Tab-separated table of C-alpha atoms in Angstrom:
chain	number	residue	atom	x	y	z
A	28	MET	CA	0.150	0.012	0.088
A	29	THR	CA	1.563	3.412	-1.125
A	30	LYS	CA	1.075	6.010	1.290
A	31	ILE	CA	1.638	9.703	1.123
A	32	THR	CA	4.573	11.206	3.073
A	33	SER	CA	4.507	14.862	1.693
A	34	VAL	CA	2.852	17.071	-0.584
A	35	ASP	CA	4.552	20.463	-1.509
A	36	VAL	CA	3.018	23.306	-3.160
A	37	GLU	CA	4.727	26.492	-4.946
A	38	PRO	CA	3.765	29.344	-7.393
A	39	LEU	CA	4.064	28.325	-11.088
A	40	CYS	CA	4.462	31.449	-13.183
A	41	ILE	CA	4.941	30.955	-16.949
A	42	GLU	CA	5.230	33.724	-19.605
A	43	LEU	CA	2.650	33.744	-22.658
A	44	CYS	CA	4.148	34.269	-26.181
A	45	GLN	CA	1.041	36.120	-26.869
A	46	PRO	CA	-2.001	37.352	-24.804
A	47	PHE	CA	-4.648	34.831	-24.399
A	48	GLY	CA	-8.032	36.678	-24.714
A	49	ILE	CA	-11.449	35.251	-23.981
A	50	ALA	CA	-15.087	36.855	-23.857
A	51	SER	CA	-14.762	37.789	-20.192
A	52	GLY	CA	-10.987	38.631	-19.965
A	53	THR	CA	-7.298	38.530	-21.194
A	54	GLN	CA	-4.354	36.632	-19.679
A	55	THR	CA	-0.832	37.710	-20.429
A	56	ARG	CA	0.800	35.340	-18.044
A	57	ALA	CA	-0.107	31.794	-16.690
A	58	ASP	CA	-0.073	32.334	-12.874
A	59	ASN	CA	-0.617	28.884	-11.762
A	60	VAL	CA	0.549	26.438	-9.086
A	61	LEU	CA	2.952	23.252	-9.138
A	62	VAL	CA	2.097	20.467	-6.805
A	63	ARG	CA	4.830	17.838	-5.920
A	64	ALA	CA	3.555	14.725	-4.107
A	65	THR	CA	6.006	12.025	-2.675
A	66	LEU	CA	5.242	8.602	-1.593
A	67	ASP	CA	6.767	6.241	1.008
A	68	ASP	CA	8.659	4.582	-1.543
A	69	GLY	CA	10.497	7.804	-2.581
A	70	THR	CA	8.385	8.242	-5.824
A	71	VAL	CA	7.317	11.803	-6.581
A	72	GLY	CA	4.498	13.015	-8.802
A	73	LEU	CA	3.726	16.308	-10.186
A	74	GLY	CA	0.348	18.245	-10.636
A	75	GLU	CA	-0.659	21.612	-11.903
A	76	ALA	CA	-3.533	24.114	-10.921
A	77	ALA	CA	-4.443	26.458	-13.590
A	78	PRO	CA	-7.023	29.146	-12.157
A	79	PHE	CA	-8.283	31.375	-14.884
A	80	SER	CA	-10.150	34.345	-13.027
A	81	ALA	CA	-11.863	35.428	-16.571
A	82	PHE	CA	-13.497	31.942	-16.833
A	83	ASN	CA	-14.627	31.426	-13.058
A	84	GLY	CA	-12.972	33.911	-10.545
A	85	GLU	CA	-10.320	31.468	-9.551
A	86	ASN	CA	-6.980	33.029	-9.158
A	87	GLN	CA	-3.417	31.755	-8.083
A	88	ALA	CA	-3.894	32.962	-4.454
A	89	LEU	CA	-7.010	31.011	-3.946
A	90	ALA	CA	-5.524	27.884	-5.408
A	91	LEU	CA	-2.250	28.224	-2.969
A	92	ASP	CA	-4.480	29.013	0.072
A	93	THR	CA	-6.689	26.044	-0.821
A	94	LEU	CA	-3.763	23.644	-1.340
A	95	ARG	CA	-1.824	24.936	1.724
A	96	GLU	CA	-4.969	24.113	4.000
A	97	LEU	CA	-5.604	20.905	2.329
A	98	THR	CA	-2.481	18.981	1.746
A	99	PRO	CA	-1.171	18.664	5.476
A	100	LYS	CA	-4.459	16.474	5.751
A	101	LEU	CA	-3.226	14.045	2.983
A	102	ARG	CA	0.057	12.533	4.843
A	103	GLY	CA	-0.311	9.034	5.642
A	104	ARG	CA	-3.280	8.434	3.173
A	105	SER	CA	-3.173	5.626	0.820
A	106	VAL	CA	-3.277	6.364	-2.809
A	107	ALA	CA	-4.434	2.925	-3.733
A	108	GLU	CA	-7.770	3.922	-2.227
A	109	TRP	CA	-8.019	7.111	-4.854
A	110	ARG	CA	-11.407	7.057	-5.677
A	111	PRO	CA	-12.777	7.848	-2.147
A	112	LEU	CA	-9.583	10.264	-1.644
A	113	PHE	CA	-10.221	12.185	-4.529
A	114	SER	CA	-13.709	12.747	-3.775
A	115	GLU	CA	-12.554	14.099	-0.500
A	116	ILE	CA	-10.161	16.217	-2.210
A	117	GLU	CA	-12.811	17.830	-4.309
A	118	GLU	CA	-15.127	18.438	-1.233
A	119	HIS	CA	-12.279	20.004	0.614
A	120	ALA	CA	-11.160	22.135	-2.139
A	121	GLY	CA	-14.594	23.868	-2.738
A	122	ALA	CA	-14.486	26.846	-4.947
A	123	SER	CA	-10.853	25.949	-5.976
A	124	ALA	CA	-11.654	22.759	-8.381
A	125	SER	CA	-8.241	23.779	-10.115
A	126	ALA	CA	-6.334	23.045	-6.740
A	127	ALA	CA	-8.377	19.693	-6.442
A	128	CYS	CA	-7.217	18.799	-10.134
A	129	ALA	CA	-3.414	19.600	-9.049
A	130	VAL	CA	-3.331	17.373	-6.040
A	131	GLN	CA	-5.127	14.522	-7.772
A	132	SER	CA	-2.792	14.708	-10.800
A	133	ALA	CA	0.250	14.628	-8.451
A	134	LEU	CA	-0.934	11.715	-6.616
A	135	LEU	CA	-1.968	9.822	-9.513
A	136	ASP	CA	1.130	10.464	-11.090
A	137	ALA	CA	3.175	9.391	-8.307
A	138	TRP	CA	1.116	6.335	-7.801
A	139	LEU	CA	1.439	5.209	-11.350
A	140	ARG	CA	4.991	5.921	-11.573
A	141	SER	CA	5.358	3.633	-8.647
A	142	HIS	CA	3.641	0.812	-10.417
A	143	ARG	CA	5.471	1.292	-13.634
A	144	CYS	CA	2.121	2.093	-15.435
A	145	SER	CA	1.183	4.914	-17.806
A	146	MET	CA	-1.723	7.302	-17.054
A	147	TRP	CA	-2.977	6.652	-20.725
A	148	SER	CA	-3.008	2.801	-19.728
A	149	PHE	CA	-4.560	3.453	-16.598
A	150	PHE	CA	-7.538	5.418	-17.939
A	151	GLY	CA	-8.088	2.732	-20.478
A	152	GLY	CA	-5.924	2.947	-23.430
A	153	ALA	CA	-8.359	3.284	-25.905
A	154	GLU	CA	-6.674	5.501	-28.688
A	155	PRO	CA	-2.970	6.136	-29.170
A	156	GLU	CA	-3.340	9.740	-30.284
A	157	LEU	CA	-5.790	12.744	-30.432
A	158	VAL	CA	-6.103	15.523	-32.809
A	159	SER	CA	-6.280	18.903	-31.568
A	160	ASP	CA	-7.526	22.370	-32.476
A	161	ILE	CA	-5.752	25.574	-31.867
A	162	THR	CA	-7.320	28.732	-30.516
A	163	VAL	CA	-7.567	32.029	-32.186
A	164	PRO	CA	-8.004	34.457	-29.045
A	165	THR	CA	-10.035	37.646	-29.071
A	166	GLY	CA	-8.337	40.537	-30.778
A	167	ASP	CA	-8.772	42.697	-33.755
A	168	VAL	CA	-8.891	41.314	-37.510
A	169	ALA	CA	-5.017	41.807	-38.053
A	170	ASP	CA	-4.300	39.491	-34.900
A	171	ALA	CA	-6.862	36.798	-36.116
A	172	VAL	CA	-5.359	36.794	-39.704
A	173	THR	CA	-1.959	36.362	-38.180
A	174	SER	CA	-3.026	33.582	-35.626
A	175	THR	CA	-4.818	32.044	-38.467
A	176	GLU	CA	-1.902	31.839	-40.841
A	177	GLU	CA	0.392	30.643	-38.100
A	178	ALA	CA	-2.023	27.830	-37.422
A	179	LEU	CA	-2.271	26.595	-40.793
A	180	ALA	CA	1.429	26.586	-41.057
A	181	MET	CA	1.777	24.337	-38.031
A	182	GLY	CA	-0.612	21.852	-39.724
A	183	PHE	CA	-4.046	22.594	-37.770
A	184	ASP	CA	-7.197	22.453	-39.751
A	185	VAL	CA	-9.589	22.981	-36.830
A	186	LEU	CA	-9.495	26.581	-35.439
A	187	LYS	CA	-11.392	27.498	-32.183
A	188	ILE	CA	-12.306	31.084	-32.478
A	189	LYS	CA	-13.013	33.192	-29.413
A	190	VAL	CA	-15.791	35.499	-29.642
A	191	GLY	CA	-17.899	37.853	-27.627
A	192	GLY	CA	-15.266	40.069	-26.517
A	193	SER	CA	-16.322	42.811	-28.647
A	194	SER	CA	-19.370	43.757	-30.914
A	195	LEU	CA	-21.194	41.279	-33.206
A	196	ASP	CA	-20.120	43.057	-36.021
A	197	ARG	CA	-16.354	42.988	-35.105
A	198	ASP	CA	-16.771	39.533	-34.437
A	199	ALA	CA	-18.395	38.661	-37.674
A	200	GLU	CA	-15.647	40.766	-39.590
A	201	ARG	CA	-13.053	38.502	-37.618
A	202	LEU	CA	-14.796	35.399	-38.790
A	203	LEU	CA	-14.947	36.436	-42.232
A	204	ALA	CA	-11.395	37.327	-42.453
A	205	ILE	CA	-10.461	33.830	-40.757
A	206	SER	CA	-12.662	32.227	-43.447
A	207	ARG	CA	-11.019	33.983	-46.380
A	208	VAL	CA	-7.351	32.822	-45.086
A	209	ALA	CA	-8.624	29.249	-44.144
A	210	PRO	CA	-11.705	28.286	-46.412
A	211	ASN	CA	-11.204	24.789	-45.704
A	212	ALA	CA	-10.854	24.748	-41.918
A	213	GLN	CA	-13.612	23.445	-39.705
A	214	LEU	CA	-14.336	26.373	-37.236
A	215	VAL	CA	-15.386	26.191	-33.703
A	216	LEU	CA	-16.836	29.481	-31.886
A	217	ASP	CA	-16.406	29.655	-28.256
A	218	ALA	CA	-18.356	32.699	-26.595
A	219	ASN	CA	-17.678	31.718	-23.290
A	220	ALA	CA	-21.196	32.557	-22.082
A	221	ALA	CA	-20.986	35.955	-23.498
A	222	TYR	CA	-24.243	36.151	-25.753
A	223	SER	CA	-27.847	35.996	-25.621
A	224	ALA	CA	-29.524	33.145	-28.021
A	225	ASP	CA	-30.646	35.940	-30.380
A	226	GLU	CA	-27.049	37.495	-30.503
A	227	ALA	CA	-25.509	34.156	-31.083
A	228	LEU	CA	-27.957	33.202	-34.140
A	229	ARG	CA	-27.417	36.952	-35.362
A	230	LEU	CA	-23.831	36.364	-35.486
A	231	LEU	CA	-24.142	33.384	-37.733
A	232	GLY	CA	-26.625	35.204	-39.902
A	233	LEU	CA	-23.805	38.105	-40.361
A	234	ILE	CA	-20.951	35.516	-41.709
A	235	GLY	CA	-22.997	34.125	-44.750
A	236	LYS	CA	-21.366	31.499	-46.520
A	237	ALA	CA	-18.778	31.143	-43.781
A	238	ARG	CA	-21.363	29.710	-41.529
A	239	GLU	CA	-20.853	26.453	-43.539
A	240	GLN	CA	-17.481	26.087	-41.805
A	241	VAL	CA	-18.695	26.329	-38.432
A	242	ARG	CA	-19.069	22.976	-36.945
A	243	LEU	CA	-19.497	23.543	-32.995
A	244	PHE	CA	-20.761	26.673	-31.089
A	245	GLU	CA	-19.360	26.302	-27.634
A	246	GLN	CA	-21.279	27.931	-24.711
A	247	PRO	CA	-22.879	30.698	-26.596
A	248	THR	CA	-25.136	31.689	-23.813
A	249	ALA	CA	-25.046	32.296	-20.004
A	250	ALA	CA	-24.014	29.190	-17.870
A	251	ASP	CA	-27.745	29.020	-16.349
A	252	ASP	CA	-29.514	29.665	-19.604
A	253	LEU	CA	-30.405	26.091	-20.862
A	254	ASP	CA	-33.182	27.449	-22.868
A	255	GLY	CA	-30.750	29.660	-24.770
A	256	LEU	CA	-28.434	26.907	-25.572
A	257	ARG	CA	-31.250	24.810	-26.779
A	258	GLN	CA	-32.534	27.641	-28.817
A	259	VAL	CA	-29.057	28.265	-30.674
A	260	MET	CA	-28.822	24.668	-31.459
A	261	LEU	CA	-32.322	23.936	-32.773
A	262	ASP	CA	-32.642	27.344	-34.832
A	263	SER	CA	-28.811	26.909	-36.277
A	264	LYS	CA	-28.967	23.201	-36.778
A	265	ILE	CA	-25.106	23.430	-35.363
A	266	ASP	CA	-23.815	21.317	-32.475
A	267	VAL	CA	-23.600	23.386	-29.208
A	268	ALA	CA	-21.276	22.390	-26.556
A	269	ALA	CA	-21.789	23.185	-22.794
A	270	ASP	CA	-18.548	24.386	-21.034
A	271	GLU	CA	-19.510	26.777	-18.087
A	272	SER	CA	-22.870	24.874	-17.949
A	273	ALA	CA	-21.008	21.674	-17.331
A	274	ARG	CA	-18.853	21.526	-14.212
A	275	SER	CA	-20.269	18.342	-12.744
A	276	ALA	CA	-22.138	14.824	-13.352
A	277	GLN	CA	-25.065	16.667	-11.766
A	278	ASP	CA	-24.912	19.605	-14.547
A	279	VAL	CA	-24.560	16.876	-17.346
A	280	LEU	CA	-27.882	15.234	-16.025
A	281	ARG	CA	-29.497	18.753	-16.030
A	282	LEU	CA	-28.389	19.336	-19.503
A	283	VAL	CA	-29.639	16.002	-20.654
A	284	ALA	CA	-33.085	16.711	-19.102
A	285	ALA	CA	-33.351	20.060	-20.702
A	286	ARG	CA	-31.966	18.604	-24.111
A	287	ALA	CA	-29.940	21.878	-24.218
A	288	VAL	CA	-26.655	20.662	-25.993
A	289	SER	CA	-25.373	18.146	-27.973
A	290	THR	CA	-21.868	18.266	-26.819
A	291	VAL	CA	-19.995	18.405	-23.381
A	292	ASN	CA	-16.798	20.086	-22.817
A	293	VAL	CA	-14.792	18.206	-20.038
A	294	LYS	CA	-12.128	20.128	-18.425
A	295	ILE	CA	-10.287	18.488	-15.334
A	296	MET	CA	-9.506	21.966	-14.176
A	297	LYS	CA	-13.023	22.842	-13.600
A	298	SER	CA	-14.311	19.567	-12.097
A	299	GLY	CA	-11.412	17.482	-10.917
A	300	ILE	CA	-10.374	13.938	-12.329
A	301	SER	CA	-12.703	11.693	-10.904
A	302	GLU	CA	-15.900	13.875	-11.424
A	303	SER	CA	-14.597	14.422	-15.190
A	304	MET	CA	-14.420	10.485	-15.389
A	305	ASP	CA	-18.125	10.504	-14.196
A	306	MET	CA	-19.247	13.324	-16.668
A	307	ILE	CA	-17.627	11.269	-19.570
A	308	THR	CA	-19.525	8.065	-18.708
A	309	LEU	CA	-22.857	9.820	-18.147
A	310	ALA	CA	-22.552	12.081	-21.338
A	311	ARG	CA	-21.672	8.977	-23.404
A	312	HIS	CA	-24.397	7.034	-21.954
A	313	HIS	CA	-27.132	9.874	-22.854
A	314	GLY	CA	-25.848	10.045	-26.480
A	315	LEU	CA	-23.884	13.352	-26.018
A	316	LYS	CA	-20.614	13.902	-27.789
A	317	LEU	CA	-17.506	14.869	-26.145
A	318	MET	CA	-14.848	17.654	-25.811
A	319	ILE	CA	-11.739	17.677	-23.806
A	320	GLY	CA	-10.577	21.094	-22.966
A	321	GLY	CA	-8.440	23.159	-20.449
A	322	MET	CA	-7.588	26.583	-19.027
A	323	VAL	CA	-4.323	28.190	-19.576
A	324	GLU	CA	-2.184	25.070	-18.843
A	325	SER	CA	1.255	23.787	-19.605
A	326	GLN	CA	2.152	20.287	-21.021
A	327	LEU	CA	1.830	19.003	-17.473
A	328	ALA	CA	-2.059	19.593	-16.995
A	329	MET	CA	-2.480	18.982	-20.552
A	330	SER	CA	-0.926	15.736	-20.638
A	331	VAL	CA	-3.034	14.506	-17.752
A	332	SER	CA	-5.956	15.615	-19.971
A	333	ALA	CA	-4.790	13.793	-22.919
A	334	CYS	CA	-4.376	10.684	-21.215
A	335	LEU	CA	-7.929	10.772	-19.843
A	336	ALA	CA	-9.308	11.653	-23.295
A	337	ALA	CA	-7.196	9.111	-25.259
A	338	GLY	CA	-7.353	6.557	-22.492
A	339	MET	CA	-11.424	6.664	-22.172
A	340	GLY	CA	-11.473	7.336	-26.056
A	341	GLY	CA	-14.492	8.702	-28.258
A	342	PHE	CA	-13.716	12.329	-28.073
A	343	SER	CA	-15.115	14.222	-31.010
A	344	TRP	CA	-13.418	17.539	-30.008
A	345	VAL	CA	-9.933	18.133	-28.603
A	346	ASP	CA	-8.862	21.498	-27.503
A	347	LEU	CA	-5.331	20.890	-25.864
A	348	ASP	CA	-3.427	23.592	-27.221
A	349	THR	CA	-2.339	26.276	-24.606
A	350	PRO	CA	1.354	24.852	-24.048
A	351	LEU	CA	1.714	26.312	-27.555
A	352	PHE	CA	1.088	29.807	-26.115
A	353	MET	CA	3.714	29.391	-23.377
A	354	GLN	CA	7.250	30.143	-23.453
A	355	ASN	CA	10.052	28.524	-21.050
A	356	ALA	CA	7.574	26.401	-19.202
A	357	PRO	CA	10.042	24.230	-16.727
A	358	PHE	CA	8.817	20.885	-17.928
A	359	VAL	CA	10.088	18.011	-20.265
A	360	GLY	CA	7.906	14.999	-21.627
A	361	GLY	CA	4.417	14.039	-21.574
A	362	PHE	CA	2.374	13.812	-24.898
A	363	GLU	CA	4.359	14.140	-28.044
A	364	ARG	CA	3.058	16.969	-30.539
A	365	ARG	CA	3.441	16.437	-34.235
A	366	GLY	CA	1.515	19.424	-35.800
A	367	ASN	CA	-1.969	18.811	-34.700
A	368	ARG	CA	-1.414	15.316	-33.317
A	369	LEU	CA	-0.832	14.458	-29.654
A	370	ARG	CA	0.781	10.863	-29.354
A	371	VAL	CA	0.191	9.655	-25.674
A	372	ASP	CA	1.063	5.992	-26.279
A	373	VAL	CA	4.815	6.985	-25.894
A	374	ILE	CA	4.148	7.965	-22.241
A	375	GLU	CA	5.855	5.149	-20.223
A	376	VAL	CA	4.852	5.944	-16.530
A	377	GLY	CA	2.380	8.426	-15.003
A	378	HIS	CA	1.716	11.252	-17.392
A	379	GLY	CA	5.140	11.313	-18.452
A	380	VAL	CA	6.254	14.882	-17.439
A	381	THR	CA	9.014	15.835	-15.267
A	382	SER	CA	10.223	19.260	-14.160
A	383	HIS	CA	13.271	20.819	-15.940
A	384	PRO	CA	14.312	24.221	-14.508
A	385	HIS	CA	15.244	26.734	-17.256
């Protein structure tokens, strides 16, 4: 039985190559948290908290405070009993889901390293690789064109466009410019809950033929506006994904009952690992499509998400791109990226990421 001897916590600040803007705010640096868990056999595992205040109000200080209060209670516990332990961690973390995620990731990484097992195999080993989109953050038309050209040069053919940060006309202008540069790309629109249903539908009307490239509209309306989500899906006949509306398994059941969406975006950073597993199982059982996403995370947290999605399999949409927006992240290993493809079967133990100070 592998017991926890210590869990250490420290700030993890990573500069971004360019600002990462969504409808509700912009991040210029990832102010995250690194968690290091040590087991009684000496094995060490790593986890990352990536709070994103523009998304849900969480910040680095809250995550650090939560972790400093939580981690002393874990000493002497057995990771072999990870399911009840993870539920307890999620409960204690309360409003800081990213803190829960970081501890769970570190403990699972350590335990799997101790057993010489990869996280991908642990989650099921269903698929050896994933194909990711890349994000075009909020900004002006010139920024959107530059981001799109860079994305195409890197081999991406699914572009996730952040909308809702400015007027509908300006968003439409950006989308039309992106469509001209990338006429064959599939487009995912992500409003981060910024629109009413009418505004979302109006945006689709403003972009004319480019609308044919839109394959998914993520969280067009407010988190609690399930009627609005359903209206956008039914009137546009485009798949709609819940992100802010889907933080727990209970939320997935609510979305199913309301017939509000066709797709659920699962993020370990907003739900924790065990709750995310429950959400995936429930969504799949009720015929919903799956998307894996994240906050502004390094390859540490995103390798955990990649292992979860490829391990359990069946994800229609993959949005694991934020390591590309970072410079000098102090890590090596994890999934292997080639263009838009993420190989996870190359990971030998845990999530495969180790720290590498610059």
